[in-house]
Coordinates of C-alpha atoms and ligand atoms in Angstrom, one line a residue:
M27 CA 8.7 -15.2 -4.1
L28 CA 6.1 -12.5 -3.7
T29 CA 6.4 -10.4 -0.6
E30 CA 5.1 -7.1 0.7
I31 CA 7.5 -4.2 0.2
N32 CA 6.8 -0.8 1.7
F33 CA 8.0 2.1 -0.4
D34 CA 8.2 5.2 1.7
G35 CA 8.2 8.7 0.2
I36 CA 11.4 10.5 1.2
I37 CA 10.3 13.8 2.7
G38 CA 11.3 16.5 0.3
P39 CA 13.4 19.6 1.0
S40 CA 10.4 21.9 0.3
H41 CA 8.3 20.5 3.2
N42 CA 6.2 23.3 4.6
Y43 CA 3.0 24.1 6.3
A44 CA 0.7 26.0 3.9
G45 CA -2.7 24.8 5.2
L46 CA -3.6 23.6 1.7
S47 CA -5.9 20.6 2.5
R48 CA -9.4 21.5 3.3
G49 CA -10.9 18.7 5.4
N50 CA -7.5 17.7 6.8
I51 CA -7.6 19.1 10.3
A52 CA -3.9 18.9 11.0
S53 CA -3.0 20.7 7.8
A54 CA -5.5 23.5 8.6
S55 CA -4.4 23.9 12.2
H56 CA -0.7 24.1 11.4
A57 CA -1.1 26.6 8.5
G58 CA 1.6 29.2 8.7
D59 CA 3.9 27.3 11.1
V60 CA 7.6 27.1 10.4
S61 CA 8.5 23.7 9.1
Q62 CA 11.7 21.7 9.6
P63 CA 12.4 19.9 6.3
R64 CA 15.7 18.4 7.5
A65 CA 14.3 17.0 10.8
A66 CA 11.2 15.8 8.9
A67 CA 13.2 13.9 6.4
L68 CA 15.4 12.4 9.0
Q69 CA 12.3 11.2 11.0
G70 CA 11.2 9.5 7.8
I71 CA 14.6 7.8 7.5
E72 CA 14.4 6.6 11.1
K73 CA 11.0 5.1 10.4
M74 CA 12.5 3.1 7.5
R75 CA 15.3 1.9 9.7
H76 CA 12.8 0.9 12.3
N77 CA 10.9 -1.2 9.9
L78 CA 14.1 -2.7 8.4
A79 CA 15.1 -3.7 11.9
L80 CA 11.8 -5.6 12.2
G81 CA 12.9 -7.7 9.3
L82 CA 10.6 -6.0 6.7
P83 CA 11.7 -5.3 3.2
Q84 CA 11.8 -1.6 2.5
G85 CA 11.9 0.6 -0.6
F86 CA 11.5 4.4 -1.1
F87 CA 10.5 7.0 -3.7
V88 CA 12.4 10.3 -4.2
P89 CA 10.9 13.7 -3.8
L90 CA 9.5 15.5 -6.9
D91 CA 11.0 18.6 -8.4
R92 CA 9.5 21.5 -6.4
P93 CA 8.6 24.3 -6.7
D94 CA 6.9 23.1 -9.8
A95 CA 7.9 25.8 -12.3
P96 CA 6.4 24.1 -15.4
W97 CA 3.1 23.8 -13.6
L98 CA 3.1 27.5 -12.8
A99 CA 4.2 28.3 -16.4
A100 CA 1.1 26.3 -17.6
L101 CA -0.9 28.7 -15.4
G102 CA 0.8 31.7 -17.0
T103 CA 2.9 32.7 -14.1
T104 CA 6.3 32.1 -12.3
I105 CA 7.5 31.4 -8.8
E106 CA 8.3 35.1 -8.3
G107 CA 5.1 36.4 -9.9
A108 CA 2.5 33.8 -8.6
E109 CA -0.2 34.7 -6.2
N110 CA 0.5 33.3 -2.8
H111 CA -1.9 30.4 -3.0
L112 CA -0.6 29.2 -6.3
R113 CA 3.0 29.6 -5.2
A114 CA 2.3 27.5 -2.1
Q115 CA 0.6 24.8 -4.2
A116 CA 3.7 24.7 -6.5
W117 CA 6.0 24.2 -3.5
S118 CA 4.2 21.4 -1.7
A119 CA 6.2 18.4 -0.8
S120 CA 3.0 16.3 -0.7
S121 CA 4.4 13.4 -2.8
M122 CA 6.0 12.3 0.5
W123 CA 2.6 10.6 1.3
A124 CA 3.2 7.7 -0.9
A125 CA 0.0 6.0 0.0
N126 CA -1.6 8.4 -2.4
A127 CA 0.9 7.7 -5.2
A128 CA -1.0 4.8 -6.7
T129 CA -3.4 2.0 -6.2
V130 CA -1.7 -1.4 -6.3
S131 CA -3.3 -4.7 -7.2
P132 CA -0.9 -7.6 -6.6
A133 CA -0.4 -10.1 -9.4
P134 CA -2.5 -13.0 -7.9
D135 CA -5.6 -10.7 -7.9
S136 CA -5.4 -9.9 -11.6
A137 CA -6.6 -12.0 -14.6
D138 CA -3.3 -11.4 -16.4
G139 CA -1.0 -12.4 -13.5
K140 CA 0.7 -9.0 -13.4
C141 CA 1.0 -6.6 -10.5
H142 CA -1.0 -3.5 -11.6
L143 CA -0.3 0.1 -10.5
T144 CA -2.5 3.1 -11.4
V145 CA -1.0 6.4 -10.5
A146 CA -3.5 8.5 -8.6
N147 CA -4.7 11.7 -10.3
L148 CA -5.2 13.5 -7.0
V149 CA -7.4 16.1 -8.7
T150 CA -9.4 17.2 -5.7
M151 CA -6.6 19.3 -4.2
P152 CA -4.7 21.7 -6.5
H153 CA -1.4 21.2 -4.7
R154 CA -1.6 17.4 -5.2
S155 CA -3.1 17.5 -8.8
H156 CA 0.4 18.0 -10.3
E157 CA 2.1 15.2 -8.5
W158 CA 1.1 12.4 -11.0
P159 CA 3.5 13.1 -13.9
G160 CA 6.6 13.0 -11.7
T161 CA 5.2 10.0 -9.7
L162 CA 4.4 8.1 -12.9
A163 CA 7.9 8.6 -14.2
Q164 CA 9.2 7.1 -11.0
L165 CA 6.8 4.2 -11.0
R166 CA 7.7 3.4 -14.6
L167 CA 11.4 3.3 -13.6
A168 CA 11.0 1.3 -10.3
F169 CA 8.6 -1.2 -11.8
A170 CA 9.8 -1.5 -15.4
H171 CA 10.0 -5.3 -15.2
P172 CA 7.3 -7.2 -17.2
A173 CA 5.9 -8.5 -13.9
F174 CA 4.3 -5.1 -13.5
A175 CA 1.7 -3.0 -15.5
V176 CA 1.9 0.7 -14.7
H177 CA -1.1 2.8 -15.8
A178 CA -1.6 6.5 -16.4
P179 CA -4.2 8.2 -14.1
V180 CA -7.9 7.8 -14.4
P181 CA -9.1 11.0 -16.2
A182 CA -10.5 14.0 -14.4
P183 CA -13.0 14.8 -12.9
F184 CA -13.1 11.4 -11.2
G185 CA -11.0 11.9 -8.1
D186 CA -8.6 9.1 -7.3
E187 CA -6.3 9.2 -4.2
G188 CA -4.7 5.8 -4.6
A189 CA -4.0 3.2 -2.0
A190 CA -5.2 5.4 0.9
N191 CA -8.7 4.3 -0.1
H192 CA -8.0 0.7 -0.9
M193 CA -7.6 -2.4 1.3
R194 CA -6.8 -6.0 0.6
L195 CA -7.7 -9.1 2.5
C196 CA -5.9 -12.3 1.9
S197 CA -4.6 -15.4 3.7
G198 CA -1.1 -14.6 2.7
H199 CA 0.3 -11.7 0.6
D200 CA 1.3 -14.1 -2.2
G201 CA -2.2 -15.6 -2.6
A202 CA -5.3 -14.2 -4.2
G203 CA -7.0 -11.5 -2.2
V204 CA -10.2 -9.6 -1.9
E205 CA -9.7 -5.9 -2.8
I206 CA -11.9 -3.3 -1.1
F207 CA -12.2 0.1 -2.6
V208 CA -13.6 2.8 -0.3
Y209 CA -15.2 5.8 -1.9
G210 CA -16.9 8.9 -0.6
V211 CA -19.9 10.9 -1.7
G212 CA -19.6 14.7 -1.8
G213 CA -21.9 17.3 -0.5
G214 CA -20.7 18.2 2.9
R215 CA -18.4 21.0 4.1
F216 CA -15.3 18.8 3.4
P217 CA -14.8 17.2 0.1
A218 CA -15.0 13.5 -0.7
R219 CA -11.8 12.9 -2.5
Q220 CA -12.3 9.3 -3.8
H221 CA -15.0 8.9 -6.4
L222 CA -16.8 5.6 -7.0
D223 CA -16.3 5.9 -10.8
A224 CA -12.5 6.3 -10.3
S225 CA -12.4 3.2 -8.0
K226 CA -14.4 1.2 -10.5
A227 CA -12.2 2.3 -13.4
V228 CA -9.1 1.2 -11.5
A229 CA -10.6 -2.2 -10.7
R230 CA -11.5 -2.7 -14.4
R231 CA -8.0 -1.7 -15.6
H232 CA -6.4 -4.0 -13.1
R233 CA -8.5 -6.9 -14.4
L234 CA -9.8 -7.8 -11.0
D235 CA -12.3 -10.6 -10.5
P236 CA -15.7 -8.8 -9.7
A237 CA -16.5 -11.6 -7.2
R238 CA -13.4 -10.6 -5.2
T239 CA -13.8 -6.8 -5.5
L240 CA -15.9 -4.7 -3.2
F241 CA -16.9 -1.0 -3.3
I242 CA -17.8 0.3 0.1
R243 CA -18.9 3.8 0.9
Q244 CA -16.9 5.7 3.5
S245 CA -19.2 7.3 6.1
D246 CA -20.0 11.0 5.8
T247 CA -19.5 11.2 9.5
A248 CA -15.9 10.2 9.1
I249 CA -15.2 12.5 6.2
Q250 CA -16.9 15.5 7.9
G251 CA -15.1 14.6 11.1
G252 CA -11.7 15.0 9.3
A253 CA -11.0 11.5 7.9
F254 CA -10.2 12.8 4.4
H255 CA -9.0 9.3 3.4
N256 CA -10.2 5.8 4.5
D257 CA -6.7 5.0 5.9
V258 CA -7.4 7.6 8.7
V259 CA -10.1 5.2 10.1
A260 CA -9.3 1.7 8.8
V261 CA -6.4 -0.5 7.8
A262 CA -6.2 -4.1 6.7
N263 CA -3.4 -6.7 6.5
E264 CA -3.8 -10.3 5.5
H265 CA -7.0 -11.6 7.2
V266 CA -7.3 -8.7 9.6
L267 CA -9.4 -5.5 9.2
F268 CA -8.7 -3.0 12.0
T269 CA -11.4 -0.3 11.8
H270 CA -13.2 2.4 13.7
E271 CA -16.9 1.9 14.3
T272 CA -17.8 5.0 12.2
A273 CA -15.5 4.2 9.2
F274 CA -18.3 3.0 6.8
E275 CA -21.6 4.6 5.9
D276 CA -23.6 1.5 6.5
R277 CA -21.4 -0.4 9.1
D278 CA -23.5 -3.6 9.3
A279 CA -23.9 -4.0 5.6
A280 CA -20.2 -3.3 5.0
H281 CA -19.1 -5.9 7.5
A282 CA -21.6 -8.4 6.1
E283 CA -20.3 -7.8 2.6
I284 CA -16.7 -8.2 3.7
R285 CA -17.5 -11.4 5.6
A286 CA -19.3 -12.8 2.6
A287 CA -16.4 -12.1 0.2
F288 CA -13.7 -13.2 2.7
P289 CA -15.1 -15.5 5.4
M290 CA -11.8 -15.8 7.2
V291 CA -11.7 -12.1 8.0
E292 CA -11.1 -11.0 11.6
I293 CA -12.6 -7.6 12.1
V294 CA -11.0 -5.8 15.0
E295 CA -13.3 -2.9 15.6
V296 CA -12.7 0.0 17.9
P297 CA -16.1 1.3 19.3
A298 CA -16.8 5.0 19.3
S299 CA -17.7 4.6 23.0
A300 CA -14.1 3.6 23.8
V301 CA -12.3 5.9 21.3
S302 CA -14.2 8.9 19.9
L303 CA -13.8 9.7 16.2
P304 CA -12.0 13.0 17.1
D305 CA -9.5 11.0 19.3
A306 CA -9.0 8.5 16.5
I307 CA -8.3 11.3 14.0
K308 CA -6.1 13.4 16.4
S309 CA -4.0 10.3 17.4
Y310 CA -4.0 8.7 13.9
L311 CA -4.4 5.3 15.6
F312 CA -5.6 3.8 12.3
N313 CA -3.0 5.5 10.1
A314 CA -0.7 2.7 11.3
Q315 CA 1.2 0.2 9.3
L316 CA -0.4 -3.1 10.2
V317 CA 2.5 -5.5 9.3
S318 CA 3.0 -9.3 9.4
L319 CA 6.1 -9.8 11.6
P320 CA 8.7 -12.3 10.4
E321 CA 8.5 -14.0 13.9
G322 CA 4.7 -14.4 13.4
G323 CA 1.8 -12.3 14.5
M324 CA 1.1 -8.7 13.5
G325 CA 2.5 -5.4 14.7
L326 CA 1.0 -1.9 14.5
V327 CA 3.6 0.8 13.5
L328 CA 1.8 3.8 14.8
P329 CA 2.6 7.5 15.5
T330 CA 3.8 8.5 18.9
E331 CA 0.7 10.7 19.1
A332 CA -1.3 7.5 19.6
Q333 CA 0.7 6.9 22.8
E334 CA -0.1 10.4 24.0
T335 CA -3.8 10.0 23.6
P336 CA -5.0 8.2 26.8
T337 CA -8.3 6.7 25.4
V338 CA -6.3 5.3 22.4
W339 CA -3.4 3.9 24.3
D340 CA -5.6 2.3 27.0
W341 CA -7.6 0.6 24.3
L342 CA -4.5 -0.6 22.5
E343 CA -2.9 -1.9 25.6
D344 CA -6.0 -3.9 26.5
M345 CA -6.1 -5.2 22.9
V346 CA -2.5 -6.5 22.9
A347 CA -3.0 -8.0 26.4
G348 CA -5.8 -10.1 24.9
N349 CA -5.5 -12.9 22.4
G350 CA -6.0 -11.0 19.2
P351 CA -4.0 -11.1 16.0
I352 CA -2.2 -7.8 16.7
R353 CA 0.6 -8.6 19.0
R354 CA 2.9 -5.6 19.2
L355 CA 2.5 -1.8 19.4
L356 CA 5.4 -0.1 17.6
P357 CA 5.4 3.8 17.9
V358 CA 7.5 5.9 15.6
D359 CA 8.1 9.7 15.6
V360 CA 6.9 11.3 12.4
R361 CA 5.7 14.5 13.9
Q362 CA 6.7 16.8 11.1
S363 CA 4.6 14.8 8.7
M364 CA 1.8 14.3 11.2
A365 CA 1.4 18.1 11.5
N366 CA 0.3 18.1 7.8
G367 CA -2.0 15.1 8.4
G368 CA 0.4 12.3 7.3
G369 CA 1.0 9.4 9.6
P370 CA 3.2 6.3 9.2
A371 CA 0.7 4.6 6.8
C372 CA 0.4 7.8 4.6
L373 CA 4.1 7.8 4.1
R374 CA 4.3 4.4 2.5
L375 CA 3.0 2.5 -0.6
R376 CA 2.6 -1.2 -0.2
V377 CA 3.6 -3.3 -3.2
V378 CA 3.4 -7.1 -3.3
A379 CA 6.2 -8.2 -5.5
D380 CA 9.3 -10.4 -6.0
P381 CA 12.1 -8.0 -4.8
A382 CA 14.2 -9.2 -7.6
T383 CA 11.8 -7.6 -10.1
V384 CA 12.1 -4.1 -8.5
D385 CA 14.8 -1.7 -9.8
P386 CA 17.4 -2.0 -7.0
R387 CA 18.0 1.8 -6.9
F388 CA 14.6 2.1 -5.1
V389 CA 15.4 -0.6 -2.5
A390 CA 16.6 0.4 0.9
D391 CA 19.3 -1.1 3.2
E392 CA 21.1 0.4 6.1
G393 CA 24.0 1.5 4.1
K394 CA 21.8 3.3 1.5
L395 CA 19.8 4.9 4.3
D396 CA 23.1 6.2 5.7
R397 CA 23.9 7.8 2.4
I398 CA 20.5 9.3 2.0
A399 CA 20.6 10.7 5.6
A400 CA 24.0 12.3 4.8
V401 CA 22.6 14.1 1.8
I402 CA 19.6 15.3 3.8
A403 CA 21.8 16.5 6.7
A404 CA 24.0 18.4 4.2
H405 CA 21.4 19.8 1.8
W406 CA 17.9 19.9 3.3
P407 CA 16.9 23.4 4.7
E408 CA 16.7 23.4 8.4
A409 CA 13.5 25.5 8.4
I410 CA 11.0 27.1 6.0
A411 CA 8.7 29.9 7.1
P412 CA 5.8 30.9 4.9
A413 CA 7.7 34.0 3.6
G414 CA 10.5 31.7 2.4
L415 CA 8.3 30.4 -0.4
A416 CA 8.8 33.8 -2.2
S417 CA 12.6 33.4 -2.1
A418 CA 14.3 32.5 -5.4
A419 CA 17.5 31.6 -3.4
L420 CA 15.6 29.1 -1.3
A421 CA 14.0 27.6 -4.4
A422 CA 17.4 27.1 -5.9
D423 CA 18.7 25.5 -2.7
V424 CA 15.8 23.1 -2.6
R425 CA 16.4 22.1 -6.3
K426 CA 20.1 21.6 -5.5
A427 CA 19.2 19.4 -2.5
R428 CA 17.1 17.1 -4.7
A429 CA 19.7 16.9 -7.4
A430 CA 22.3 15.9 -4.8
L431 CA 20.0 13.1 -3.7
L432 CA 19.3 11.9 -7.2
D433 CA 23.1 11.9 -7.8
A434 CA 23.8 9.9 -4.7
L435 CA 21.2 7.3 -5.7
D436 CA 22.2 7.1 -9.4
L437 CA 18.8 8.4 -10.4
A438 CA 19.8 11.4 -12.4
E439 CA 17.4 10.4 -15.2
L440 CA 14.5 11.6 -12.9
D441 CA 15.9 15.1 -13.1
Ligands
SUG23 O1 -3.5 15.0 1.1 N1 -1.6 16.7 3.5 C1 -2.0 15.5 2.8 C2 -1.9 14.3 3.8 C3 -2.0 13.0 3.1 C4 -2.2 11.9 4.0 N2 -2.3 10.7 3.3 C5 -3.0 9.6 3.7 N3 -4.0 9.7 4.6 N4 -2.8 8.5 3.1 C6 -3.3 15.6 2.2 O2 -4.2 16.2 2.8 C7 -1.1 19.1 3.6 C8 -0.2 20.1 2.8 C9 -0.2 21.5 3.4 O3 -1.2 21.9 4.0 O4 0.8 22.2 3.3 C10 -1.4 17.8 2.8 O5 -1.4 17.9 1.6

């Protein structure tokens, strides 16, 4: 039985604020802050517990080996010798944002009946461009079953940022869907990270039906306003598309194309007159997990920041008081990730699969989350200040912390 499983990236022990992502307002405004890796990772674990308690299947990915010494070696330097910007890029714990790990096309959408995953190349941002080899190794392990086809990245220079720029409409997760790839066009002060050629390549490799595949341009207004991924301004689940008015370059044409491809769609649009684009981006209202609840209806798992933004919360309360498809508002505290521009939806990769085909080492239950939390509490650094990135001792501690987690999860082969 195919079902949606959310795989969250466990927040790594090297989590820090280096201001590495141009165009990501939270990352820029928290540059140089002292991070709290232990608290960050425990917030992520609580989010997983929250979603498990809703009755939703939950999986996870482990952090990558950071600081990435082989990457620095390829650049002819070392952790001690690297210039500050390269050192920070080597340390980044950015693989926590699993929505950027890969693009996933569920089996019913593909001509060969397999669930396809293409690992994202993330070439636009140097600190993310070296994630894919470690992520690919993990995807190949978690999804080794023949029900899956796991692909290497689309070649550079075609930027691909994975599921953050991909939405799927369907009448049930286990049925055939319409896949929507949202791309950006460069030229402004902030980069467009998802290239149309990359999206098209992914769709071809996943053997999608062209009649059920759309390529829609993200609006320049959204990108230049700080929506560096589509999932900062829109999210879809089953027949519902929840979106800001400014998400797409040509709103009317985009909505018409979506309705033509999937007539059952219900578009829940937030007008800019009710919630401005800056409020939408600050609150991360759309970086929510829009989930189908086992008791029926849909819930929005959103960051507590949405609750603290009056225009946003007022609009949401009015919405759930009405008769729409989204029935429950479910705030979670992921502040440490949010300060780097990663909300609840960034932290997870959705995979539609039969849970029996997934390597059980990547599947969460309460007991396993307890064990992971214990490793985090014992080994994750409490705080990392910018100067800490130059410390060989801290680098060694971070490596030991990850090794302890791999050991606890019986995943030493990822070492
Ligand atoms: O790529 N932040 C990430 C946030 C990714 C959010 N993901 C989704 N929207 N799906 C990024 O900009 C900041 C790292 C730093 O500045 O230290 C960072 O990489």
